[in-house]
PDB file of C-alpha atoms in Angstrom:
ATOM      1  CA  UNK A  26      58.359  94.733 194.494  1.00 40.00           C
ATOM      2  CA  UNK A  27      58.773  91.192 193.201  1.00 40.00           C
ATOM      3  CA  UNK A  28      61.342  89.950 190.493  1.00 39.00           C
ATOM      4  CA  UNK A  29      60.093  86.410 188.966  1.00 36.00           C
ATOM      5  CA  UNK A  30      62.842  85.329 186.341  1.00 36.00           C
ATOM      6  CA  UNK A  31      61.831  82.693 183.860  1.00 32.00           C
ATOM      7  CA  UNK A  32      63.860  79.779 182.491  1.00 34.00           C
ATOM      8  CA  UNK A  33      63.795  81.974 179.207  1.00 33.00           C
ATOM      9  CA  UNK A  34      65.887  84.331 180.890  1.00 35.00           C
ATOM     10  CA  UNK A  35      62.919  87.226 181.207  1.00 37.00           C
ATOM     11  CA  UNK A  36      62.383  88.800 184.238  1.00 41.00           C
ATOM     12  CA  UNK A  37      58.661  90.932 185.225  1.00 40.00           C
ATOM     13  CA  UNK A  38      58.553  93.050 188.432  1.00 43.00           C
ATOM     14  CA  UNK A  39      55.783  93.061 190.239  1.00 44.00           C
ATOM     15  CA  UNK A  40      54.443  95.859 191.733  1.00 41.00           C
ATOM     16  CA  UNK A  41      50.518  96.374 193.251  1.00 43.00           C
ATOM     17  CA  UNK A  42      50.686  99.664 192.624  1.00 46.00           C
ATOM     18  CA  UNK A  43      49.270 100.470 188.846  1.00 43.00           C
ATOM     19  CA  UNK A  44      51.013 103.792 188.897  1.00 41.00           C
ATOM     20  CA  UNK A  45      54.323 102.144 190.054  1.00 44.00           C
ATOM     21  CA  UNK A  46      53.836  99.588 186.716  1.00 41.00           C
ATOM     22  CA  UNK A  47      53.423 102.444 184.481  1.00 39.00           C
ATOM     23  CA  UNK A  48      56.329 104.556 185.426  1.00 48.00           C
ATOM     24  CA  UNK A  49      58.476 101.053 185.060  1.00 63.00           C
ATOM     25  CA  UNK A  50      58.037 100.815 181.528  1.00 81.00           C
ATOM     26  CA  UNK A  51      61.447 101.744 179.819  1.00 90.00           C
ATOM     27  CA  UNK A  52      61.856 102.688 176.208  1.00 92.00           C
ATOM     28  CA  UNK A  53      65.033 101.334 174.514  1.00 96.00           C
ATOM     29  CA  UNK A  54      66.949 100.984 171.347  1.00 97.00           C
ATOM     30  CA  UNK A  55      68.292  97.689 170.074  1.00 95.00           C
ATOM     31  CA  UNK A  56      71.861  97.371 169.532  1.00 95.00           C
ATOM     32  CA  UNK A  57      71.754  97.807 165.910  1.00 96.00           C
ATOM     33  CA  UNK A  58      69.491 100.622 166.334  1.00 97.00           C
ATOM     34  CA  UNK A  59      71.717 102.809 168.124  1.00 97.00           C
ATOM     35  CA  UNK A  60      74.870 102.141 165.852  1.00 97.00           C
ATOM     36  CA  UNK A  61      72.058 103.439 163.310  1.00 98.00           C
ATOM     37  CA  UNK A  62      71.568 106.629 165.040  1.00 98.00           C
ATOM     38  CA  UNK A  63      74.978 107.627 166.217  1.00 98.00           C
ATOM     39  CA  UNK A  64      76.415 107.116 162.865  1.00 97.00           C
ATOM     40  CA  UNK A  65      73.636 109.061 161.177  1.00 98.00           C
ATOM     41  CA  UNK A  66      74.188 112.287 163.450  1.00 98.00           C
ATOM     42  CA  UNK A  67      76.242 114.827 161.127  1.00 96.00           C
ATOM     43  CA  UNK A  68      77.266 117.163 164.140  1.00 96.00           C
ATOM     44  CA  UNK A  69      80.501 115.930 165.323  1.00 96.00           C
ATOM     45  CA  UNK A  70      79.920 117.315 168.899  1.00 96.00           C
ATOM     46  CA  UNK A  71      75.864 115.694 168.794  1.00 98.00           C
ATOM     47  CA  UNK A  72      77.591 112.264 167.492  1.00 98.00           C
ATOM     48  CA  UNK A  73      80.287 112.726 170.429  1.00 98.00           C
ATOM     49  CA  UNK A  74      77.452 113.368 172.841  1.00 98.00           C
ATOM     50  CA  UNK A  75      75.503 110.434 171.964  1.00 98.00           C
ATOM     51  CA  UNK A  76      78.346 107.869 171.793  1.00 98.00           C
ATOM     52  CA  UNK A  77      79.378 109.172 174.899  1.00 98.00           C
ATOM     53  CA  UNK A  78      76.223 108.867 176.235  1.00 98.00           C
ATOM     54  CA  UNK A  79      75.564 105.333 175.416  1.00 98.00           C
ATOM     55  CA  UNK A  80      79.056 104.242 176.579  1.00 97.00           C
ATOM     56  CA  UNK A  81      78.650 105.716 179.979  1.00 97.00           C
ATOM     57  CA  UNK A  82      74.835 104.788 180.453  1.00 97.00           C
ATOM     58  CA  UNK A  83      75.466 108.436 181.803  1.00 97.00           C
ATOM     59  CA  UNK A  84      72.117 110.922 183.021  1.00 96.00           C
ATOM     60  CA  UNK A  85      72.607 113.941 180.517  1.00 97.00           C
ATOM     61  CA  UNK A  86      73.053 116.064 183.284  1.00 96.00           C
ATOM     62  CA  UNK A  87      75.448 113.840 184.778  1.00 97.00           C
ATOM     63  CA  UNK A  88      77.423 113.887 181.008  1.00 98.00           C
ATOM     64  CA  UNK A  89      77.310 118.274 180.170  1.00 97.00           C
ATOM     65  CA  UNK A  90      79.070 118.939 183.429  1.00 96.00           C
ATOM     66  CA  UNK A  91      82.164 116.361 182.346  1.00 98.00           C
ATOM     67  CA  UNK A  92      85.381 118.450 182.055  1.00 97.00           C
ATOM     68  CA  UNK A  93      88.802 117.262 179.806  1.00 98.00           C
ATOM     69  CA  UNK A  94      90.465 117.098 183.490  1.00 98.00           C
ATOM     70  CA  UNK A  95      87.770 114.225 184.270  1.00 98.00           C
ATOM     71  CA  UNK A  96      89.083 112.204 181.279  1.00 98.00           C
ATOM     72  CA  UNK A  97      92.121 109.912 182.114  1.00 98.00           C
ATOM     73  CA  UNK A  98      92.986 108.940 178.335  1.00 97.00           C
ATOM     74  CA  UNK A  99      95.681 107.130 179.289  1.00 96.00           C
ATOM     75  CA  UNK A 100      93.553 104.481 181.350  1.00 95.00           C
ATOM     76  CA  UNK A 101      90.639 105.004 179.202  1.00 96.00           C
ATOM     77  CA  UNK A 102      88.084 106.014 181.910  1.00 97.00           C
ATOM     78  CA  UNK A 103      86.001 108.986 182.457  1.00 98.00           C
ATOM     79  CA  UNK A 104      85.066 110.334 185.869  1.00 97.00           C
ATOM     80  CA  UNK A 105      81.535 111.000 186.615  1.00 96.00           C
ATOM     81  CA  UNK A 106      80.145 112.802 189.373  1.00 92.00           C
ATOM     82  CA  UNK A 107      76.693 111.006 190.605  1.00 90.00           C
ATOM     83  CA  UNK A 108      73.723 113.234 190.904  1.00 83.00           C
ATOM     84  CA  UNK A 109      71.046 112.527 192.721  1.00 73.00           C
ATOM     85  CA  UNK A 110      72.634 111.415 195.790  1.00 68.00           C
ATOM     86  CA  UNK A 111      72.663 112.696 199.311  1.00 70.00           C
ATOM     87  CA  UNK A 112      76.423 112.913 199.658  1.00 77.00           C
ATOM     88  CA  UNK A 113      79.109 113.807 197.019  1.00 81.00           C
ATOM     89  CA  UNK A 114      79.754 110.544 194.750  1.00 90.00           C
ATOM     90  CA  UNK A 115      81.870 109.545 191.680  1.00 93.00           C
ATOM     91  CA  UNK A 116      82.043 106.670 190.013  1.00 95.00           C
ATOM     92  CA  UNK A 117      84.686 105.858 187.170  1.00 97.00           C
ATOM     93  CA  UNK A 118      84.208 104.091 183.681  1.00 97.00           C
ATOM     94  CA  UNK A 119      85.684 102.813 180.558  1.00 96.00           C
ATOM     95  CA  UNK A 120      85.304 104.411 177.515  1.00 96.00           C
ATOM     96  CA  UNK A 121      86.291 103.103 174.104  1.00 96.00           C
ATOM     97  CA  UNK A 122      88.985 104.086 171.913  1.00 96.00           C
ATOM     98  CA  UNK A 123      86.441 105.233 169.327  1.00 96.00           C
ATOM     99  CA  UNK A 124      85.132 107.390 171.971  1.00 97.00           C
ATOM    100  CA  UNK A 125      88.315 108.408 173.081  1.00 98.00           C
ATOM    101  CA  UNK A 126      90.013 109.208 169.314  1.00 97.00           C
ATOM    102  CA  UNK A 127      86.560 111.748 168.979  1.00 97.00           C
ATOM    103  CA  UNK A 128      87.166 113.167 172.105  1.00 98.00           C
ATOM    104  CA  UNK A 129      91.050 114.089 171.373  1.00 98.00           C
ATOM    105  CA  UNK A 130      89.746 115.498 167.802  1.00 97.00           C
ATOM    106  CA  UNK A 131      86.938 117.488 169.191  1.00 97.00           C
ATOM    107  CA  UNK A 132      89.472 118.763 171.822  1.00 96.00           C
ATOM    108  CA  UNK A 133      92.130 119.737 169.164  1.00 96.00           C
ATOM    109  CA  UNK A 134      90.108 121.537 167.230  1.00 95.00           C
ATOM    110  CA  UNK A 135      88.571 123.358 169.708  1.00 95.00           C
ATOM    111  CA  UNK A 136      91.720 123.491 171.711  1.00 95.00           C
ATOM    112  CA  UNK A 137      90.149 122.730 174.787  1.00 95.00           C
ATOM    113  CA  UNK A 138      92.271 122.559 178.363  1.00 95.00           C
ATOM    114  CA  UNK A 139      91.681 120.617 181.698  1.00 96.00           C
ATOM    115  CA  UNK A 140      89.348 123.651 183.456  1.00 95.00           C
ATOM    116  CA  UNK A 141      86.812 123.260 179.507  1.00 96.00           C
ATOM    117  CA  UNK A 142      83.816 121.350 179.522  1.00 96.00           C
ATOM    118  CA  UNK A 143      83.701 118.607 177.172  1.00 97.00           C
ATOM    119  CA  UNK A 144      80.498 119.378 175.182  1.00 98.00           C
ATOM    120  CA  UNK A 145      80.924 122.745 174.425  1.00 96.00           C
ATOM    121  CA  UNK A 146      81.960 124.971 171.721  1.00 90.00           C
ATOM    122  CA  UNK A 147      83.760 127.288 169.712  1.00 80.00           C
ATOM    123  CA  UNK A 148      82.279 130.463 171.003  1.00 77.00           C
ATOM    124  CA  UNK A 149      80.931 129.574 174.415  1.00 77.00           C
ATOM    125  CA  UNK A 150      82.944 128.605 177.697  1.00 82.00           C
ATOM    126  CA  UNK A 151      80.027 127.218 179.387  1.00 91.00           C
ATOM    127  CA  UNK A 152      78.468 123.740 178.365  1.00 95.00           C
ATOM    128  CA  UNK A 153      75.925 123.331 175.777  1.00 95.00           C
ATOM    129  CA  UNK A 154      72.532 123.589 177.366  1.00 95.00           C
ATOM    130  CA  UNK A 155      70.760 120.653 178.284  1.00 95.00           C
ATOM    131  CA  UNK A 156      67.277 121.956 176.529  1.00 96.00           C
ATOM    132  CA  UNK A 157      69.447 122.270 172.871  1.00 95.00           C
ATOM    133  CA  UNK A 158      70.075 118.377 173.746  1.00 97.00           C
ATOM    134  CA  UNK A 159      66.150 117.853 174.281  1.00 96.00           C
ATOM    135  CA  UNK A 160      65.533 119.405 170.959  1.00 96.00           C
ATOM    136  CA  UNK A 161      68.396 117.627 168.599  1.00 97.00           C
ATOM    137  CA  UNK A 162      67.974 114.223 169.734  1.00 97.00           C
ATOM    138  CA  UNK A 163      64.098 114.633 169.208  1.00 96.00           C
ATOM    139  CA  UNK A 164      65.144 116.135 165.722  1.00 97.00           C
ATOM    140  CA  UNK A 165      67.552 113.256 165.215  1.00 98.00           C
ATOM    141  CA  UNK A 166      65.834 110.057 166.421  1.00 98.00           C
ATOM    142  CA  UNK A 167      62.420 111.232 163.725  1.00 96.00           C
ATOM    143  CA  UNK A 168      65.164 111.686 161.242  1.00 97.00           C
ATOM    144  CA  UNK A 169      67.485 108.713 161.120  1.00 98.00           C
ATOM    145  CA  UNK A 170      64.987 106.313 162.765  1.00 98.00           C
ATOM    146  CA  UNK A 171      61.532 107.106 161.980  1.00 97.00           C
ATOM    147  CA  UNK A 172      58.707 109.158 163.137  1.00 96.00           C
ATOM    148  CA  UNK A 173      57.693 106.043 164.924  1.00 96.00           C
ATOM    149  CA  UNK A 174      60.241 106.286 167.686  1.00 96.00           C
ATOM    150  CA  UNK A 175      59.025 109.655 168.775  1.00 95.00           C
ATOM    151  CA  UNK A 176      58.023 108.405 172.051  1.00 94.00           C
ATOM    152  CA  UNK A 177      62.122 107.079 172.726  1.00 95.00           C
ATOM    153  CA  UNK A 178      63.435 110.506 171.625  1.00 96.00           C
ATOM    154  CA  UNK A 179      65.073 111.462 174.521  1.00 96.00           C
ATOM    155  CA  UNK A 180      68.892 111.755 175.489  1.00 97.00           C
ATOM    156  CA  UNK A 181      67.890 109.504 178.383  1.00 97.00           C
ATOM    157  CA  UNK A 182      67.242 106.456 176.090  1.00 98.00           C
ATOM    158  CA  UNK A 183      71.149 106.080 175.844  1.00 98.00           C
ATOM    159  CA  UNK A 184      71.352 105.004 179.327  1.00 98.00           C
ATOM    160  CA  UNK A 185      68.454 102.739 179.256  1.00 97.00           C
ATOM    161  CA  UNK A 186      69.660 101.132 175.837  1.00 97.00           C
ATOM    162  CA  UNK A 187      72.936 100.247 177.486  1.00 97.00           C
ATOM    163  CA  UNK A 188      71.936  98.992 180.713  1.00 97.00           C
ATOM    164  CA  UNK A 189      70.043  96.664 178.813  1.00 95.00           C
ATOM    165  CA  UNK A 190      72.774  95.797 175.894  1.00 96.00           C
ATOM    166  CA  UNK A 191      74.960  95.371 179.318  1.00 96.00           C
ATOM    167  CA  UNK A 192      72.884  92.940 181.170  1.00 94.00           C
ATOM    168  CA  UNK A 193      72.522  90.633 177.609  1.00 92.00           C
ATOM    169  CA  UNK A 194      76.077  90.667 177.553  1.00 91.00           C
ATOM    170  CA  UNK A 195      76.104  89.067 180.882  1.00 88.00           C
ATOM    171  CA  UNK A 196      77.079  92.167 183.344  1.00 93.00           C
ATOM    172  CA  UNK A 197      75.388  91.140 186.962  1.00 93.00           C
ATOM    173  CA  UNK A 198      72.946  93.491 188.638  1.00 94.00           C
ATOM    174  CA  UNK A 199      75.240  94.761 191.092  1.00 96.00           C
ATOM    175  CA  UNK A 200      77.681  96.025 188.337  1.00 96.00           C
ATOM    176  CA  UNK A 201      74.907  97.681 186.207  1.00 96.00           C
ATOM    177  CA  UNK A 202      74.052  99.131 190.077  1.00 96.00           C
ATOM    178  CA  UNK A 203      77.262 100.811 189.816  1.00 95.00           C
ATOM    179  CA  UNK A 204      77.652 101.384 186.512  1.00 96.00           C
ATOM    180  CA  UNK A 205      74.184 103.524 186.542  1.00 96.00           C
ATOM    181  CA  UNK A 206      75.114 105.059 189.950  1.00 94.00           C
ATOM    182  CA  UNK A 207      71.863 104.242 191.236  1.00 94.00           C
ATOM    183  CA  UNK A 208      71.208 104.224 195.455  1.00 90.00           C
ATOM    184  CA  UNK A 209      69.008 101.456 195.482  1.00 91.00           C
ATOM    185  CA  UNK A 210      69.184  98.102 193.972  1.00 94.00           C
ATOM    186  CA  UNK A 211      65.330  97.927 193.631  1.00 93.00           C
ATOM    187  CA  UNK A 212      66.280 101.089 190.932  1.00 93.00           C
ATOM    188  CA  UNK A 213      68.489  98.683 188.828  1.00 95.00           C
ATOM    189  CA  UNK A 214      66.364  95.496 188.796  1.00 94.00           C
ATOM    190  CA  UNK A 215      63.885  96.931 186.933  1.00 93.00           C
ATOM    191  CA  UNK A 216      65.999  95.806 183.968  1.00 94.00           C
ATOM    192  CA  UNK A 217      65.931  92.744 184.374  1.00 90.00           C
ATOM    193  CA  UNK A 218      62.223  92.304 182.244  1.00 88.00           C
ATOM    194  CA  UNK A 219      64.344  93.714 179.398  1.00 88.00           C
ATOM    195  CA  UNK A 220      67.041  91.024 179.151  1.00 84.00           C
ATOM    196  CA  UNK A 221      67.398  88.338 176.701  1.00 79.00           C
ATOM    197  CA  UNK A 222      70.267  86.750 179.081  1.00 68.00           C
ATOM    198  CA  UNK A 223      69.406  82.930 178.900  1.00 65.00           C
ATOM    199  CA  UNK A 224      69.825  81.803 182.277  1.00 63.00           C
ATOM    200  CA  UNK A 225      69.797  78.088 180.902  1.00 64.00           C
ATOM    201  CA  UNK A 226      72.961  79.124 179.181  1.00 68.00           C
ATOM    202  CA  UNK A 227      74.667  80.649 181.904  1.00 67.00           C
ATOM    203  CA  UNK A 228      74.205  78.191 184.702  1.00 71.00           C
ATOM    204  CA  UNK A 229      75.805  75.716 181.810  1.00 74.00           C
ATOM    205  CA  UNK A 230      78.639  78.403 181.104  1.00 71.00           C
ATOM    206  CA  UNK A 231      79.178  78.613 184.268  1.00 67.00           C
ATOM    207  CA  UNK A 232      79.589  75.004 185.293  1.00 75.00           C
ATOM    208  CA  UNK A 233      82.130  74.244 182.486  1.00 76.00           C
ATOM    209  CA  UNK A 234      84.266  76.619 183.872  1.00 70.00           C
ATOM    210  CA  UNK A 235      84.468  74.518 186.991  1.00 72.00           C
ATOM    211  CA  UNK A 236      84.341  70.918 185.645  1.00 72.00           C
ATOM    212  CA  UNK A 237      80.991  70.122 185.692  1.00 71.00           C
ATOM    213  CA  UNK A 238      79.365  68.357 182.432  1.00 60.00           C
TER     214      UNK A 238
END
């Protein structure tokens, strides 16, 4: 696989394989788009979910499994266990405090304790399933953003959405790597065709910083 980046800042991987090309293509929101759709969602615990989901650039089953003792509100940062690795991993991340103030709601109202899961309620001790998730952000993303983005309405365009928004807002590759918890750094450059990052602009951010006009 072959990244060629642009002076525009656009990046295309190359692959030979027309199968590999095709599974490659990534369906995203826009920044403004996804403000759009959280704050339309109603549900507190959906809107939770979704902001949460974004933040993170979580996999939804990496997100249901989150329990309060995995939330360190006093640093900000959630714990997530990586799936799809051979051995055990976690990686740790920032969350906002507008994530953070819905969390400590949600969990006083359901007076949750360290051993609950996060997305859960009232009624149930286990997490809500990750099929009821399928079906409300398909209901959602037709409903607050068109019939037109049925083919993005997935819980799994959060994560793509923000390791794009993240890359544009000048995270390097190696970050995003470990931000998304992939294995494999060919995994995370796919991205890279997605960014609006002017490399132009960089290079010349970059130089002022040491000196050089």
């Amino acid at each position: 696989m072959d990244v060629i980046v642009y002076d525009s800042g656009q990046a295309i991987v190359n692959s030979d394989n027309k199968r590999d090309n095709e599974e490659q293509e990534i369906k995203y929101l826009k920044e403004n788009e996804v403000i759009r759709l959280i704050t339309g969602i109603k549900s507190e615990l959906h809107r939770m979910l979704s902001l949460f989901l974004f933040e993170s650039a979580s996999r939804i089953s990496e997100a249901l499994v989150v329990k309060i003792k995995d939330i360190d509100f006093y640093q900000g940062s959630v714990k997530l266990i990586t799936l799809k690795q051979r051995k055990k991993a976690y990686r740790v991340l920032k969350i906002s405090d507008k994530l953070k103030s819905e969390i400590l709601l949600y969990m006083k109202e359901l007076n949750l304790t360290n051993e609950d899961y996060l997305f859960t309620r009232k009624t149930e001790t286990r997490h809500i399933s990750m099929q009821a998730v399928n079906q409300q952000m398909t209901r959602y993303f037709k409903e607050i953003l068109g019939s037109e983005y049925a083919d993005r309405a997935h819980p799994h365009t959060f994560r793509h959405s923000r390791a794009i928004q993240l890359l544009n807002s000048g995270m390097n590759v190696i970050q995003l790597m470990r931000v998304l918890g992939h294995s494999h750094i060919r995994n995370t450059l796919i991205y890279l065709q997605y960014s609006n990052k002017d490399i132009a602009k960089t290079i010349q951010e970059s130089n002022k910083t040491m000196g050089l006009y």
